[in-house]
Every structure is written in structure tokens, then in C-alpha cells.
Amino acid sequence: MRRHRRLRLLVPLLLFAAACAPAREAGASPVSPLTRVPAADRKAAPDLGGSALDGRAVSLADYRGKVVVLNVWASWCGPCRAEAPELSKAQRDLAAEGVQVLGVDTDARRDNGRAFQEQHALSYPSLHDPGSRRLVRLPKGYLPQALPYTLFIDRDGRIAAKYLSALTEADVRAITRPLLAE
């Protein structure tokens, strides 16, 4: 009876832990959150566009010719909060080299995203995408399963890499360096 009670308590805890773990795709490294896509295998990123958190129109196509760091986040996501200053630093430091960070806020309420943007002094725009209605247009294998989630788009608008964890400015620099050299 006692063992059964412990098991009843343990199962929900294990299910919760499994749900919080990032999903791995076949062939993904069990250690690295980064998956690079060879140039010949890259798929075109859809033109994600709409209203930014500040109300202005924003579109992924606006940044064609640049390497885009497309970061998917939500205000309630702890790791998203940790990486926000790093992404702002990357935007400031790498913009002159041709890198553009573009956020995608998945919060249901725009005011939550705006508060996050102000609190973290984001130096890049964020598309408001409640319910991920625009993100579902991403090619198969690139739809976020957990947050934060980042796609790296090459200068030709093709998905060159995905990153399944919080990023640092150094990570962004290391991932974009070879894309800038293409």
C-alpha cells in the first residue's frame, strides 16, 4: 500500500519533468541544442509577418539579405528572460555585420509581451503571434516544441540552423559567423 502511494506521487512528477524537457529529433545530438542545416538541404522560411509589439508592421522578408536570428519566446518563460539581454547585446554588436534579431512573442496578450520588451529593453522588434498562428507555417521539423526556440535564417531566407535552448551573445556570434561568410 505504501509503495503504491509513493508511485502515485512519483508518476505525475516524472510526467511533468518529461514535458519540460526539450524534444529531440532523430539525428539531433544528445548534448548540443544546435542543429545546423547544410546549404543544399535548407528550406525556405515562410514570410512571417504581422504586427510587432509596438504596433508597427514587421515581416521576416524585410530582412532578406541579412542573417536573421528568429527567436521565439513568451513573457512567462524563465529561460527566455535569461536570454533576452544576450540577444539585445547580439543585436547591438552584430547589426553592422548584417545580423538582425527578430523576436516572436507567443503570449496570448500583447500587453504581457510589451511589458517583457520594456523590462528587458529589447533592442530588436518582436512579432506578436498569439497561439503561434504564424509559426505553424514553418516547414515540418521546425515548429517549436519548447521555449525558447531560435531559428537562424541565411541571407537567402532559408533556415540554416535551429537552437533548442537559451542563447548567449557568444552563441549567436558563433552560429552566425559562418552564415555571414557564405
XYZ file of C-alpha atoms in Angstrom, residues 44-52 56-64 68-73 102-106 125-129 132-139 142-144 149-153 157 159:
52
model
C 12.796 28.432 -47.279
C 11.444 30.162 -44.201
C 7.866 31.368 -44.675
C 7.348 35.106 -44.683
C 6.283 35.540 -41.093
C 4.750 38.953 -40.831
C 2.216 40.956 -38.931
C 2.084 43.440 -36.115
C 5.065 43.998 -33.839
C 4.269 48.635 -36.377
C 4.235 46.186 -39.270
C 7.113 43.712 -39.258
C 7.984 40.919 -41.662
C 10.774 38.388 -41.965
C 11.040 39.386 -45.641
C 12.063 42.903 -44.537
C 15.421 41.435 -43.526
C 16.270 39.495 -46.710
C 18.220 36.641 -39.154
C 18.133 35.253 -35.631
C 14.437 34.367 -35.267
C 13.858 33.909 -31.538
C 10.535 32.508 -30.271
C 9.707 33.495 -26.685
C 13.682 39.235 -34.761
C 11.609 38.039 -31.833
C 8.318 36.177 -31.999
C 6.225 36.724 -28.875
C 3.768 33.862 -28.353
C 11.477 44.087 -32.820
C 9.173 41.226 -31.863
C 6.255 39.980 -33.910
C 3.184 39.298 -31.772
C 1.968 35.769 -32.598
C 1.663 30.564 -32.754
C -0.734 31.016 -35.678
C 2.060 32.282 -37.928
C 4.683 29.832 -36.695
C 2.620 26.828 -37.830
C 3.624 27.808 -41.377
C 7.213 26.760 -40.669
C 8.381 23.676 -42.595
C 10.991 23.405 -37.476
C 7.892 24.086 -35.377
C 8.886 24.968 -31.789
C 13.481 28.332 -29.591
C 15.628 30.019 -32.219
C 15.986 29.613 -35.962
C 18.892 31.063 -37.900
C 17.882 32.242 -41.368
C 15.777 33.416 -46.473
C 16.599 28.004 -42.442
